[in-house]
Coordinates of C-alpha atoms in Angstrom, one line a residue:
Chain H
M13 CA 1.5 -23.9 -32.3
T14 CA 4.8 -24.4 -30.5
E15 CA 5.0 -24.2 -26.8
P16 CA 6.2 -20.7 -25.7
E17 CA 9.8 -20.6 -24.4
L18 CA 10.1 -21.4 -20.7
H19 CA 12.2 -18.9 -18.9
T20 CA 13.7 -19.4 -15.4
L21 CA 13.1 -17.0 -12.6
P22 CA 16.1 -18.1 -10.6
A23 CA 15.8 -18.7 -6.9
R24 CA 16.2 -15.5 -4.8
R25 CA 16.5 -13.3 -8.0
G26 CA 14.4 -10.9 -10.0
R27 CA 13.5 -10.7 -13.7
A28 CA 11.4 -8.3 -15.8
V29 CA 9.8 -8.6 -19.2
R30 CA 8.1 -6.2 -21.6
L31 CA 4.6 -7.1 -22.7
K32 CA 2.8 -5.5 -25.6
K33 CA -0.9 -4.8 -25.0
G34 CA -2.7 -8.1 -25.5
E35 CA 0.3 -10.3 -24.7
S36 CA 0.2 -12.4 -21.5
I37 CA 2.6 -13.9 -19.1
R38 CA 2.2 -17.3 -17.4
I39 CA 4.0 -17.4 -14.1
I40 CA 4.6 -20.9 -12.9
N41 CA 5.1 -22.0 -9.3
T42 CA 7.3 -24.9 -10.5
H43 CA 8.1 -26.4 -7.1
G44 CA 4.8 -25.3 -5.5
Q45 CA 5.8 -23.3 -2.4
Q46 CA 7.4 -20.3 -3.9
V47 CA 6.1 -16.8 -3.5
V48 CA 6.6 -14.5 -6.5
D49 CA 6.4 -10.8 -5.8
T50 CA 5.0 -9.2 -8.9
W51 CA 4.9 -5.7 -10.2
A52 CA 3.6 -4.1 -13.4
F53 CA 4.5 -0.7 -14.9
N54 CA 3.2 1.3 -17.8
A55 CA 6.0 0.8 -20.4
D56 CA 5.6 4.4 -21.6
D57 CA 5.7 6.0 -18.1
L58 CA 7.1 4.0 -15.3
R59 CA 5.5 6.4 -12.8
E60 CA 2.2 4.6 -13.5
F61 CA 2.2 1.1 -11.9
M62 CA 0.0 -1.6 -10.6
S63 CA -1.0 -0.4 -7.1
M64 CA -2.4 -2.6 -4.3
E65 CA -4.0 0.3 -2.4
H66 CA -5.9 1.4 -5.6
L67 CA -6.7 -2.3 -6.4
R68 CA -8.3 -3.0 -3.1
A69 CA -10.6 0.1 -3.6
S70 CA -11.4 -1.1 -7.1
L71 CA -12.1 -4.7 -6.2
E72 CA -13.7 -4.0 -2.8
R73 CA -11.8 -7.1 -1.7
I74 CA -8.3 -7.5 -0.2
F75 CA -7.3 -10.4 -2.4
P76 CA -7.6 -10.6 -6.2
H77 CA -9.1 -13.6 -8.0
A78 CA -8.9 -14.8 -11.6
G79 CA -11.4 -12.7 -13.6
D80 CA -10.4 -9.5 -11.8
M81 CA -8.9 -6.5 -13.5
L82 CA -5.7 -5.2 -11.8
V83 CA -5.4 -1.4 -11.8
T84 CA -2.7 1.2 -11.6
N85 CA -2.2 4.2 -9.3
R86 CA -4.2 6.1 -12.0
R87 CA -7.1 3.6 -11.5
R88 CA -7.1 2.1 -14.9
P89 CA -6.5 -1.5 -16.0
I90 CA -2.9 -2.6 -16.5
L91 CA -3.2 -6.4 -16.2
A92 CA -6.2 -8.8 -16.5
F93 CA -5.9 -11.7 -14.1
V94 CA -7.0 -14.3 -16.6
E95 CA -6.3 -17.7 -15.1
D96 CA -5.3 -19.2 -11.8
S97 CA -4.8 -23.0 -11.4
S98 CA -4.0 -22.6 -7.7
P99 CA -6.5 -22.2 -4.9
G100 CA -6.3 -18.4 -5.4
I101 CA -4.5 -17.3 -2.2
H102 CA -2.4 -14.3 -3.0
D103 CA -1.5 -11.2 -0.9
T104 CA -1.8 -7.5 -1.5
L105 CA -1.1 -6.4 2.1
M106 CA 2.6 -6.8 2.7
A107 CA 5.5 -4.7 1.4
A108 CA 8.3 -6.4 -0.5
C109 CA 11.0 -7.6 1.8
D110 CA 14.1 -5.4 1.9
S111 CA 17.5 -5.0 3.6
Y112 CA 15.8 -3.3 6.5
R113 CA 13.4 -6.2 7.0
Y114 CA 16.3 -8.7 7.2
G115 CA 18.2 -6.5 9.6
L116 CA 15.2 -6.5 11.9
L117 CA 15.0 -10.3 11.5
G118 CA 18.6 -10.5 12.8
C119 CA 20.7 -10.7 9.6
T120 CA 24.0 -9.0 10.1
T121 CA 25.2 -9.5 6.5
Y122 CA 23.5 -8.8 3.1
H123 CA 20.4 -10.9 2.5
D124 CA 18.8 -11.2 -1.0
N125 CA 15.5 -9.3 -1.0
C126 CA 12.6 -8.6 -3.3
T127 CA 13.1 -4.8 -3.3
D128 CA 16.6 -5.2 -4.6
N129 CA 15.4 -7.9 -7.0
L130 CA 12.9 -5.5 -8.5
H131 CA 15.7 -3.1 -9.2
G132 CA 18.0 -5.9 -10.4
G133 CA 15.4 -7.5 -12.7
M134 CA 14.4 -4.2 -14.3
G135 CA 18.1 -3.2 -14.6
L136 CA 18.7 -6.3 -16.7
I137 CA 16.4 -4.8 -19.4
G138 CA 17.8 -1.3 -18.9
L139 CA 15.1 0.2 -16.7
T140 CA 15.0 1.8 -13.3
P141 CA 11.8 1.6 -11.4
P142 CA 10.5 4.7 -9.6
G143 CA 10.9 3.2 -6.1
C144 CA 9.3 -0.1 -5.0
P145 CA 5.5 -0.1 -5.2
S146 CA 3.7 -2.5 -2.9
P147 CA 3.8 -5.8 -4.9
L148 CA 1.1 -8.4 -5.7
N149 CA 2.6 -11.3 -3.8
L150 CA 1.5 -14.3 -5.8
W151 CA 0.9 -17.4 -3.6
M152 CA 1.8 -15.5 -0.4
N153 CA -0.6 -16.7 2.2
I154 CA -1.5 -13.9 4.7
P155 CA -4.7 -14.8 6.5
V156 CA -6.5 -11.9 8.1
V157 CA -8.1 -13.2 11.3
E158 CA -10.0 -11.9 14.2
G159 CA -9.3 -8.3 15.2
G160 CA -7.6 -7.7 11.8
R161 CA -4.6 -9.6 12.9
T162 CA -2.4 -11.2 10.1
Q163 CA -0.5 -14.4 10.0
W164 CA 2.6 -15.5 8.0
G165 CA 1.1 -18.6 6.4
E166 CA 2.6 -21.1 4.1
P167 CA 1.6 -21.2 0.4
V168 CA -1.4 -23.5 -0.4
S169 CA -0.3 -24.0 -4.0
K170 CA 1.0 -27.2 -5.6
P171 CA 3.9 -27.8 -8.0
G172 CA 3.1 -26.5 -11.5
D173 CA 0.4 -24.1 -10.4
Y174 CA 0.3 -21.0 -12.5
V175 CA -1.4 -17.7 -13.1
V176 CA -1.9 -16.0 -16.4
L177 CA -1.8 -12.1 -16.5
R178 CA -2.7 -10.3 -19.7
A179 CA -1.4 -6.8 -20.5
E180 CA -4.1 -4.3 -21.0
I181 CA -1.6 -1.6 -22.0
D182 CA 2.1 -1.9 -23.1
S183 CA 3.6 -3.0 -19.8
V184 CA 6.7 -4.1 -18.0
V185 CA 6.1 -7.0 -15.6
A186 CA 8.7 -7.6 -12.9
M187 CA 9.0 -10.6 -10.7
S188 CA 11.0 -11.7 -7.7
A189 CA 11.4 -15.2 -6.4
C190 CA 11.1 -14.2 -2.8
P191 CA 14.3 -15.1 -0.9
Q192 CA 12.6 -15.1 2.5
D193 CA 14.1 -18.1 4.4
I194 CA 13.6 -17.0 8.0
L195 CA 9.8 -17.0 8.1
P196 CA 7.9 -19.9 6.4
I197 CA 6.5 -17.7 3.6
N198 CA 8.0 -20.0 1.0
G199 CA 7.0 -23.2 2.8
A200 CA 7.9 -24.8 6.0
A201 CA 11.4 -25.8 4.7
C202 CA 12.3 -22.1 4.5
S203 CA 14.1 -23.0 1.3
P204 CA 13.3 -20.6 -1.6
T205 CA 13.2 -22.1 -5.1
E206 CA 13.2 -21.0 -8.7
A207 CA 10.0 -20.4 -10.6
H208 CA 9.4 -20.1 -14.3
Y209 CA 7.5 -17.9 -16.8
Q210 CA 6.4 -17.9 -20.4
V211 CA 5.3 -15.0 -22.5
L212 CA 2.2 -15.8 -24.5
R213 CA 2.2 -13.7 -27.7
Chain F
M11 CA 0.5 25.7 30.9
T12 CA -1.5 27.5 28.2
E13 CA -3.6 25.4 25.8
P14 CA -1.8 24.9 22.5
E15 CA -3.1 26.9 19.6
L16 CA -6.0 25.3 17.8
H17 CA -5.5 25.2 14.0
T18 CA -8.3 24.6 11.5
L19 CA -8.0 21.9 8.9
P20 CA -10.6 23.3 6.5
A21 CA -13.2 21.1 5.0
R22 CA -12.1 19.5 1.8
R23 CA -8.5 20.9 2.2
G24 CA -5.0 19.8 3.2
R25 CA -2.5 21.2 5.6
A26 CA 1.0 20.1 6.7
V27 CA 3.1 20.8 9.8
R28 CA 6.7 20.3 10.8
L29 CA 7.3 18.4 14.0
K30 CA 10.6 18.1 15.8
K31 CA 11.5 14.8 17.3
G32 CA 9.5 14.5 20.5
E33 CA 6.8 16.9 19.5
S34 CA 3.3 15.6 19.0
I35 CA 0.2 16.5 17.0
R36 CA -3.4 16.1 18.3
I37 CA -5.8 15.7 15.4
I38 CA -9.4 16.4 16.4
N39 CA -12.5 15.0 14.7
T40 CA -14.4 18.2 15.6
H41 CA -17.7 17.2 14.1
G42 CA -17.2 13.5 14.7
Q43 CA -17.7 12.0 11.2
Q44 CA -14.8 13.3 9.3
V45 CA -12.1 11.1 7.9
V46 CA -8.6 12.7 7.9
D47 CA -6.1 11.1 5.5
T48 CA -2.7 11.4 7.3
W49 CA 0.9 11.1 6.0
A50 CA 4.3 11.5 7.7
F51 CA 7.6 12.2 6.0
N52 CA 11.2 12.3 7.3
A53 CA 11.8 16.0 7.4
D54 CA 15.4 15.5 6.3
D55 CA 14.6 13.2 3.3
L56 CA 11.0 13.2 2.0
R57 CA 11.7 9.9 0.2
E58 CA 11.3 8.2 3.6
F59 CA 7.7 8.2 4.7
M60 CA 5.1 6.4 6.8
S61 CA 4.2 3.3 4.8
M62 CA 1.0 1.3 5.3
E63 CA 2.4 -1.8 3.6
H64 CA 5.4 -1.8 5.9
L65 CA 3.3 -0.9 8.9
R66 CA 1.0 -4.0 8.4
A67 CA 4.1 -6.2 8.3
S68 CA 5.4 -4.6 11.4
L69 CA 2.2 -4.7 13.4
E70 CA 1.0 -8.1 12.0
R71 CA -2.4 -6.4 12.0
I72 CA -4.2 -4.4 9.3
F73 CA -5.4 -1.6 11.7
P74 CA -3.1 0.4 14.1
H75 CA -4.1 1.0 17.7
A76 CA -3.0 3.5 20.3
G77 CA 0.3 2.2 21.7
D78 CA 1.5 1.1 18.3
M79 CA 4.6 2.5 16.6
L80 CA 4.1 3.6 13.0
V81 CA 6.9 2.9 10.7
T82 CA 8.4 4.1 7.4
N83 CA 9.3 2.5 4.1
R84 CA 12.7 2.0 5.8
R85 CA 10.9 0.1 8.6
R86 CA 11.9 2.5 11.4
P87 CA 9.6 4.4 13.7
I88 CA 8.4 7.8 12.5
L89 CA 5.3 8.4 14.7
A90 CA 4.2 6.9 17.9
F91 CA 0.4 6.4 18.1
V92 CA 0.1 7.7 21.7
E93 CA -3.6 8.3 22.3
D94 CA -6.9 7.7 20.7
S95 CA -10.2 8.8 22.3
S96 CA -12.3 7.2 19.6
P97 CA -13.2 3.5 19.2
G98 CA -10.0 2.9 17.3
I99 CA -11.4 2.3 13.8
H100 CA -8.9 3.6 11.2
D101 CA -7.9 2.4 7.8
T102 CA -4.6 1.4 6.2
L103 CA -6.0 -0.4 3.1
M104 CA -7.4 2.3 0.8
A105 CA -5.5 4.7 -1.4
A106 CA -6.1 8.4 -1.0
C107 CA -9.0 9.6 -3.3
D108 CA -7.9 11.4 -6.5
S109 CA -9.2 12.9 -9.7
Y110 CA -9.3 9.4 -11.3
R111 CA -11.4 8.1 -8.5
Y112 CA -14.0 10.9 -8.8
G113 CA -14.0 10.4 -12.6
L114 CA -15.0 6.8 -12.1
L115 CA -17.7 7.9 -9.6
G116 CA -19.2 10.0 -12.3
C117 CA -17.8 13.4 -11.7
T118 CA -17.4 15.4 -15.0
T119 CA -15.8 18.5 -13.4
Y120 CA -12.9 18.8 -10.9
H121 CA -13.6 17.3 -7.4
D122 CA -11.5 18.1 -4.4
N123 CA -9.4 15.1 -3.5
C124 CA -7.0 13.9 -0.8
T125 CA -4.1 13.4 -3.3
D126 CA -4.2 17.0 -4.5
N127 CA -4.7 18.1 -0.8
L128 CA -1.5 16.3 0.1
H129 CA 0.4 18.3 -2.5
G130 CA -1.5 21.5 -1.6
G131 CA -1.0 21.2 2.1
M132 CA 2.7 20.5 1.7
G133 CA 3.0 23.3 -0.9
L134 CA 1.8 25.8 1.7
I135 CA 5.0 25.1 3.7
G136 CA 7.2 25.0 0.7
L137 CA 7.5 21.2 0.2
T138 CA 6.7 18.8 -2.6
P139 CA 6.0 15.2 -1.6
P140 CA 7.5 12.4 -3.6
G141 CA 4.2 11.1 -4.9
C142 CA 1.3 10.2 -2.7
P143 CA 2.1 7.3 -0.3
S144 CA -0.9 5.2 0.8
P145 CA -2.2 7.2 3.8
L146 CA -3.3 6.3 7.3
N147 CA -7.0 7.1 7.0
L148 CA -7.9 8.2 10.5
W149 CA -11.5 7.3 11.4
M150 CA -12.2 5.7 8.0
N151 CA -14.2 2.6 8.6
I152 CA -13.4 -0.2 6.2
P153 CA -14.6 -3.5 7.6
V154 CA -13.0 -6.6 6.1
V155 CA -15.6 -9.3 6.1
E156 CA -16.0 -12.8 4.8
G157 CA -13.9 -13.7 1.8
G158 CA -11.7 -10.6 2.3
R159 CA -14.5 -8.3 1.0
T160 CA -14.3 -4.7 2.2
Q161 CA -17.2 -2.3 2.9
W162 CA -17.3 1.5 2.8
G163 CA -18.5 2.1 6.3
E164 CA -19.4 5.3 8.2
P165 CA -17.1 6.5 10.9
V166 CA -17.9 5.3 14.4
S167 CA -16.2 8.3 16.1
K168 CA -18.0 11.1 18.0
P169 CA -17.6 14.9 17.9
G170 CA -14.3 15.9 19.7
D171 CA -12.6 12.5 19.3
Y172 CA -8.9 12.9 18.8
V173 CA -5.7 11.0 18.3
V174 CA -2.2 12.0 19.4
L175 CA 0.8 11.2 17.3
R176 CA 4.3 11.8 18.6
A177 CA 7.2 12.4 16.2
E178 CA 10.0 9.8 16.7
I179 CA 12.2 11.7 14.2
D180 CA 12.0 15.2 12.8
S181 CA 8.9 14.9 10.6
V182 CA 6.4 16.6 8.4
V183 CA 2.9 15.5 9.0
A184 CA 0.3 16.1 6.3
M185 CA -3.5 15.8 6.7
S186 CA -6.4 16.1 4.3
A187 CA -10.0 16.5 5.4
C188 CA -11.4 14.0 3.0
P189 CA -13.8 15.6 0.5
Q190 CA -15.6 12.3 -0.3
D191 CA -19.3 13.3 -0.6
I192 CA -20.5 10.5 -2.9
L193 CA -19.8 7.5 -0.7
P194 CA -20.7 7.7 3.1
I195 CA -17.1 7.6 4.1
N196 CA -17.6 10.9 6.0
G197 CA -20.9 9.9 7.4
A198 CA -24.4 9.2 6.0
A199 CA -25.0 12.9 5.3
C200 CA -22.1 12.8 2.7
S201 CA -21.2 16.3 4.0
P202 CA -17.4 16.7 4.6
T203 CA -16.5 19.0 7.5
E204 CA -13.5 20.8 8.9
A205 CA -11.3 19.2 11.5
H206 CA -8.7 20.7 13.9
Y207 CA -5.2 20.1 15.1
Q208 CA -2.8 21.2 17.8
V209 CA 0.9 20.9 18.0
L210 CA 2.1 19.8 21.4
R211 CA 5.6 21.0 22.0

């Protein structure tokens, strides 16, 4: 069996891929400190999508682990979380970054952001998402501490860590290499990097 | 000053009200154990709405308290959380219940649900919401415990407890008296009740 083609998720950019039911995607944290905001849509009806608020109710846990089934806003499986070589720290709590966020962080000119990257990545394959659902933020480290307070942690993953997600229905998976370079979400260097992905057919 | 008119939020039903900027709504947990799913929309553009995933990023906390500003999916204030006579346990993590949820809980016939109540309540004032944003679940008690696990707790509020929310922009506030009667979300009796509200002009 030949190794599946390795695709680049460029730094600060978005990409989207179609997966048939049963196909999987391996998302690779090539340099080890990069958060990848991840969405999944029903390929036949983009109004059905992976939903963090429905996922938390389904899992009865705020963070998913390998072995979990990820569900949609219609509470049915869309992706199986099959493998995770990293310590399993991912986030379901925080919205994708957007122009408004960077404005509040002091930016006075356009800043790349995950919300626009969702639209850009899906646009490259001819699709328009119905808004920006709350993403599964792979490798984003948001500890919930005393009093329900959250912290903006650094990823605890290492170079080459990956997750494998298997489509339970015909799906579109979108990813954004988070361009956050003001908070240390993508590591203390605040230097967002590329990531990679492979489709496993 | 005369006491503002007391409106009933009927058990298992939804209602919506328009608030001008500066007006407030007092939502009253009349019988003490009732969860009220609450949404807010920009009256001039319903695509802008109070968003829990943006709120958590803004507050850096998973639960809002009196004194907090509640923000939209464009990260600007929509409601000020002015007063809370209850112990301050509310939920931002869980999706509104829906037909899919009750199907998974074993219901084989239609069950009232907060998602349909959002549509029903807004329909009564001639509006159609753009989907069902993740609600602010007033008085819903979802402890987050070790390992990020969540529990379906009972409300810790008492009869007559209330919150006051002040509109920071012209808004539509929608509420659903949660009809959950399978899990003890509305108290151990699993018996959803009415609630009440007043508009403070």
